[in-house]
Short mmCIF file of C-alpha atoms in Angstrom, two decimals:
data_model
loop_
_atom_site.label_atom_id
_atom_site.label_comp_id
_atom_site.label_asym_id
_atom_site.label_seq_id
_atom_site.Cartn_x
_atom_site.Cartn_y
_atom_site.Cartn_z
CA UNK A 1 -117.28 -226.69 51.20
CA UNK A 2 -115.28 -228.25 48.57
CA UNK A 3 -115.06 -231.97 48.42
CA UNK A 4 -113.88 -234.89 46.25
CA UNK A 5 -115.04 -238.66 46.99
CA UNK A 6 -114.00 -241.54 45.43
CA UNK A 7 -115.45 -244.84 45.47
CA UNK A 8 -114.88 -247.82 45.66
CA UNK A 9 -112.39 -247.44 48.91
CA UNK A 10 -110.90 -250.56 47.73
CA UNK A 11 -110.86 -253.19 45.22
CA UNK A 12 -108.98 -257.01 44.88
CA UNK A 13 -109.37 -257.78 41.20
CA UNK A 14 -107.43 -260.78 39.29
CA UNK A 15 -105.12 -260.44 36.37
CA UNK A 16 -107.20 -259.49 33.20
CA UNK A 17 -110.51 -257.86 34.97
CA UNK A 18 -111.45 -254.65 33.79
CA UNK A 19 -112.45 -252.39 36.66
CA UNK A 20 -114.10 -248.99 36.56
CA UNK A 21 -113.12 -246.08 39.52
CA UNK A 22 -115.24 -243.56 40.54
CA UNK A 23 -114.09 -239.75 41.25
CA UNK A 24 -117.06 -237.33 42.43
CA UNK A 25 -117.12 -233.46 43.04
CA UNK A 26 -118.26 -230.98 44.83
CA UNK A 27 -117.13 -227.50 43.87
CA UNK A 28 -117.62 -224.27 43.25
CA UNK A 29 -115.88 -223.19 40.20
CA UNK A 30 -114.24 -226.08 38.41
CA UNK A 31 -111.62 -225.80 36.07
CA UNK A 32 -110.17 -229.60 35.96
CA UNK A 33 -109.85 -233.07 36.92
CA UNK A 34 -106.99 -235.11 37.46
CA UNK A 35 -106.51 -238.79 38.18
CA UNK A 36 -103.12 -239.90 39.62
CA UNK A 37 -101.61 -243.22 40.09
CA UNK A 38 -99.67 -244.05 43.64
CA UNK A 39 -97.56 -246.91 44.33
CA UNK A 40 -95.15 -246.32 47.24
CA UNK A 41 -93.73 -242.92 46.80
CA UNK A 42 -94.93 -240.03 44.58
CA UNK A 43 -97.86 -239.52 43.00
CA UNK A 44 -97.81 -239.99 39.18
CA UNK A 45 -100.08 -237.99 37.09
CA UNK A 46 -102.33 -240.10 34.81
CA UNK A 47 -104.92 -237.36 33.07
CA UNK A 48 -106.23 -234.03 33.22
CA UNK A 49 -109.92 -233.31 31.72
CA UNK A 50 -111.39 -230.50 31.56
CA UNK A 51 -114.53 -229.02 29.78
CA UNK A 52 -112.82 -228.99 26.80
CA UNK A 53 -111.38 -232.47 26.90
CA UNK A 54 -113.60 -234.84 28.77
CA UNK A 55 -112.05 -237.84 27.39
CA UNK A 56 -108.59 -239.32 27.62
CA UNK A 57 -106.95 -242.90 26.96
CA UNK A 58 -103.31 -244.15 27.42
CA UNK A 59 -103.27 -247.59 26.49
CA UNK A 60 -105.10 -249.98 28.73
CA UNK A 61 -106.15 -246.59 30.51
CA UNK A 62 -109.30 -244.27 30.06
CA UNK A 63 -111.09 -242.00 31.84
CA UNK A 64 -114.45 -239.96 30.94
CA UNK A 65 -115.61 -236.65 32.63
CA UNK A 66 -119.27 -236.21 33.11
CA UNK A 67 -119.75 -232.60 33.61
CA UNK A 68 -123.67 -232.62 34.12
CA UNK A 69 -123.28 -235.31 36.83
CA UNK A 70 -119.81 -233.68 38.35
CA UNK A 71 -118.55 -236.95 38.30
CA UNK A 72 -115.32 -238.95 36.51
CA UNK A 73 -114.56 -242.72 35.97
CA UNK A 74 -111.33 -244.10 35.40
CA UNK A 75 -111.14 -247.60 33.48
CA UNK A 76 -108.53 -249.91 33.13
CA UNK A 77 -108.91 -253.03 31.13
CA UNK A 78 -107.09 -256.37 31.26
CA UNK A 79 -105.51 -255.21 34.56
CA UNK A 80 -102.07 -256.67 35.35
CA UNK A 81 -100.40 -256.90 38.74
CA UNK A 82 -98.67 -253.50 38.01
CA UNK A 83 -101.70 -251.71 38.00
CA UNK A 84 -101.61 -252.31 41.88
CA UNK A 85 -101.65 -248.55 43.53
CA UNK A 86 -103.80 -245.97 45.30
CA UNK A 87 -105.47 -244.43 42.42
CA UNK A 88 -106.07 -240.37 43.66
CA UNK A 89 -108.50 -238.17 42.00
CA UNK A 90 -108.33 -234.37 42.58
CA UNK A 91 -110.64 -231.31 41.42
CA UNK A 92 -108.93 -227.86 40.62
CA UNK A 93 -111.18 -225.48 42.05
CA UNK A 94 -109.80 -222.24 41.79
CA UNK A 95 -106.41 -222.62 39.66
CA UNK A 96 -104.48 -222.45 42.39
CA UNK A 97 -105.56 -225.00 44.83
CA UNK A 98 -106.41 -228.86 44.32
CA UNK A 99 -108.77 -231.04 46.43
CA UNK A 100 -107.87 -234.23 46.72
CA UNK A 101 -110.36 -237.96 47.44
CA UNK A 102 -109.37 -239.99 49.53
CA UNK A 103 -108.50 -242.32 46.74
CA UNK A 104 -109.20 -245.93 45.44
CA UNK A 105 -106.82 -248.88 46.21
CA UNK A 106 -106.43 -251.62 43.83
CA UNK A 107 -105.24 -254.83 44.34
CA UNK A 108 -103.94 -256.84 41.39
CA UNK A 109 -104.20 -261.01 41.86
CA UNK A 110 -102.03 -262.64 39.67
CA UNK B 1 -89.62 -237.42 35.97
CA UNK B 2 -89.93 -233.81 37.14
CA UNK B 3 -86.89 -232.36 39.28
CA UNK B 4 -88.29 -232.21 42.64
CA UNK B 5 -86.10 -233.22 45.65
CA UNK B 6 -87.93 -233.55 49.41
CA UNK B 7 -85.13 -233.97 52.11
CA UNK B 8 -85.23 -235.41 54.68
CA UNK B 9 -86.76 -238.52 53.54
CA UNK B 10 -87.23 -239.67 56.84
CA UNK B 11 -87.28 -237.62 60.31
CA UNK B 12 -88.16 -238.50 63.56
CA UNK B 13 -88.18 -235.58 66.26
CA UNK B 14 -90.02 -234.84 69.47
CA UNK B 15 -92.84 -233.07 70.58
CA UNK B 16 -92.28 -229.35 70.82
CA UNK B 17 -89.35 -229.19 68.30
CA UNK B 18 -89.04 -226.99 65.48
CA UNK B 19 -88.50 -228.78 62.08
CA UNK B 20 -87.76 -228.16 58.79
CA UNK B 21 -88.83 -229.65 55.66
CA UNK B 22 -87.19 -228.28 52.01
CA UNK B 23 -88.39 -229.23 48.71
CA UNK B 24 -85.79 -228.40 45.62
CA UNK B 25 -87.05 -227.75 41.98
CA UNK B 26 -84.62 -227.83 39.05
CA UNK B 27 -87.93 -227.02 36.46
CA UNK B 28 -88.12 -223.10 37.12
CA UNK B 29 -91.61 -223.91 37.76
CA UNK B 30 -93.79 -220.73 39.50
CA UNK B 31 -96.17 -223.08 41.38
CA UNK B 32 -94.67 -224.83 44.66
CA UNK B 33 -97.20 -226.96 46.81
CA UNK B 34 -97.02 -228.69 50.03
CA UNK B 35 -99.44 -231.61 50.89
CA UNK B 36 -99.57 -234.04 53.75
CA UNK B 37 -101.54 -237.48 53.30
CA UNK B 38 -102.71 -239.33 55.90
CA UNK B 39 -104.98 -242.54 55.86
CA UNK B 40 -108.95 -241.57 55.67
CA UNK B 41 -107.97 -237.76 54.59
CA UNK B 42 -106.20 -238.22 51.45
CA UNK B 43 -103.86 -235.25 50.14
CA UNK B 44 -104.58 -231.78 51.90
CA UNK B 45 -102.92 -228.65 51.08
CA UNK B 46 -101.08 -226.59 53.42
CA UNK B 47 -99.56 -223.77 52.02
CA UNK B 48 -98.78 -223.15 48.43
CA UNK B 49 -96.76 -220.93 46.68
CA UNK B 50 -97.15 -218.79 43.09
CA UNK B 51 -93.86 -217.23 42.71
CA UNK B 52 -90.80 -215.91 45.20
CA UNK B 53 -91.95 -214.61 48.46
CA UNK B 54 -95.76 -214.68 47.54
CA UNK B 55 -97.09 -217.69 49.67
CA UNK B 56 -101.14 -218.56 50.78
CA UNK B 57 -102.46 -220.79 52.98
CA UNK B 58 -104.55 -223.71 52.15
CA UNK B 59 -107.09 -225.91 54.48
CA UNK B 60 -104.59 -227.09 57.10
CA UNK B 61 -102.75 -224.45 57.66
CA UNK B 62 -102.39 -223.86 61.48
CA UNK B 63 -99.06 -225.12 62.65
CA UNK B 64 -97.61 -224.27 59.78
CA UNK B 65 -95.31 -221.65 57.86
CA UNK B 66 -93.43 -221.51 54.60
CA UNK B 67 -91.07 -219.80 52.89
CA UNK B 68 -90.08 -218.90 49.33
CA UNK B 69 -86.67 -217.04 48.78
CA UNK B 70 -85.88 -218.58 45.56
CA UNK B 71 -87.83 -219.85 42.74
CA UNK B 72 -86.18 -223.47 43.60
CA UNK B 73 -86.84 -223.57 46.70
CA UNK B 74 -89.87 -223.84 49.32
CA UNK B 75 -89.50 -224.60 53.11
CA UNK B 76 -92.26 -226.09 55.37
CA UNK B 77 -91.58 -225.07 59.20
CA UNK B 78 -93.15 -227.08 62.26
CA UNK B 79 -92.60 -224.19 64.52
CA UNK B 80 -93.23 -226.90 67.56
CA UNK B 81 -93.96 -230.18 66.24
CA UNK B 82 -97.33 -231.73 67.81
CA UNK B 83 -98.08 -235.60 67.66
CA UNK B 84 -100.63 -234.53 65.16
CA UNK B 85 -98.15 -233.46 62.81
CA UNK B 86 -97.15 -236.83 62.43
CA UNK B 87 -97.18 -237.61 58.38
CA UNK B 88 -96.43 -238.04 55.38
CA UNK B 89 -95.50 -234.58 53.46
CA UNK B 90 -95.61 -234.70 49.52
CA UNK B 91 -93.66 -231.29 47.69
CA UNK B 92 -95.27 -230.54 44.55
CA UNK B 93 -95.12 -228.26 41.36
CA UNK B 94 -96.68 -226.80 38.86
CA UNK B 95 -95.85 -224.53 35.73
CA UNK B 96 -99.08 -222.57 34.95
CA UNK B 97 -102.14 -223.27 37.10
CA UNK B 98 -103.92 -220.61 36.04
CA UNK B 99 -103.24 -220.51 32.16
CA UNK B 100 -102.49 -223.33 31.18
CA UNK B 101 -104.44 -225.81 33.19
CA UNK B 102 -100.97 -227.99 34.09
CA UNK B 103 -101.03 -230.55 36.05
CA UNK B 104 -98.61 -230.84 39.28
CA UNK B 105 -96.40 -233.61 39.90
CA UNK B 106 -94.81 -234.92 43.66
CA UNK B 107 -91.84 -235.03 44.76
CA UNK B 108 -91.27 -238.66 46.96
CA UNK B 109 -92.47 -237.50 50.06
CA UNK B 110 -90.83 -237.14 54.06
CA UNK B 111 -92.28 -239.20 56.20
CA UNK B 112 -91.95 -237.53 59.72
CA UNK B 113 -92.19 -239.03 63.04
CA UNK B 114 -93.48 -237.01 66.29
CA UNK B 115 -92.87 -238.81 69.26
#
């Protein structure tokens, strides 16, 4: 069975941290890897990686795909309170359907 | 921001009720998703769409129908709404999954009430 699992489940950081979330998969033919940022509606997408781009950054943002250990990290640095969200992380499997973790939530402290 | 619109926003209905959900596209894109999200399960697909009238299911399907009569358009139908069915459903689309490796974005979600 197909699975995604993200870790931590939650996280309180203060203003200026840098944090590191954790995205791992389970699947049988992966094409990609997206990380999505949720505040209180729609999810907004952050990155894609796949095997030919295992490394993206957008601003304070960054996130590296480790093929060999199926796994992804996304890093922000010198967090700010708007960085608070449900970070999602989902695994295109077949290239039509997307699995989903359960997702990270970060806490900004000013 | 991509041109998805999820109406209701809000329902609340009882138990045994039929009920309709519509998401609207304005981006001509092939790919139409529904999702619900609930706490400890994350997104799950229910049905998906790749172009008009060609619909599958995905991993929580029972309950559940769709339909797809116009590339803007895809309908979720509670045929009788169960307590379980309370949640949050998220639209979503995509241009080229298969191709192009796009990524899909959300609409804002219905959150719908089964009493």
């Amino acid at each position: 069975e197909d699975k995604v699992v993200q870790s931590p489940l939650s996280l309180v950081v203060h203003e200026g941290d840098t944090v590191t979330l954790n995205c791992s998969y389970e699947v049988t033919n992966f094409r990609s890897l997206l990380w999505y940022k949720q505040e209180k509606k729609a999810p907004t997408f952050l990155f894609m990686l796949t095997s030919s781009g295992i490394e993206k950054k957008s601003g304070r943002l960054s996130s590296i795909l480790d093929k060999k250990e199926l796994s992804s990290i996304l890093n922000i640095t010198a967090t700010q309170t708007g960085d608070s969200a449900i970070y999602l992380c989902a695994v295109d499997a077949t290239g039509n359907q997307f699995y989903f973790g359960t997702g990270t939530s970060l806490t900004v402290i000013p | 921001d991509a041109g998805i619109t999820q109406s209701p926003r809000h329902k609340v209905t009882e138990t045994g009720t039929p009920v309709t959900l519509r998401c609207h596209q304005t981006e001509n894109h092939r790919y139409m998703y529904w999702y619900r999200q609930d706490p400890g399960h994350g997104l799950r697909l229910i049905h998906y769409s790749y172009g008009v009238k060609d619909t599958d299911k995905g991993e929580v399907s029972d309950g559940y129908s769709v339909s797809r009569s116009k590339t803007e358009d895809f309908l979720l139908t509670l045929e009788s709404a169960t307590s379980s069915q309370t949640s949050v459903y998220f639209c979503a689309i995509s241009e080229s999954v298969t191709r192009n490796n796009q990524p899909q974005h959300f609409g804002d979600g219905t959150r719908l009430s089964i009493l």
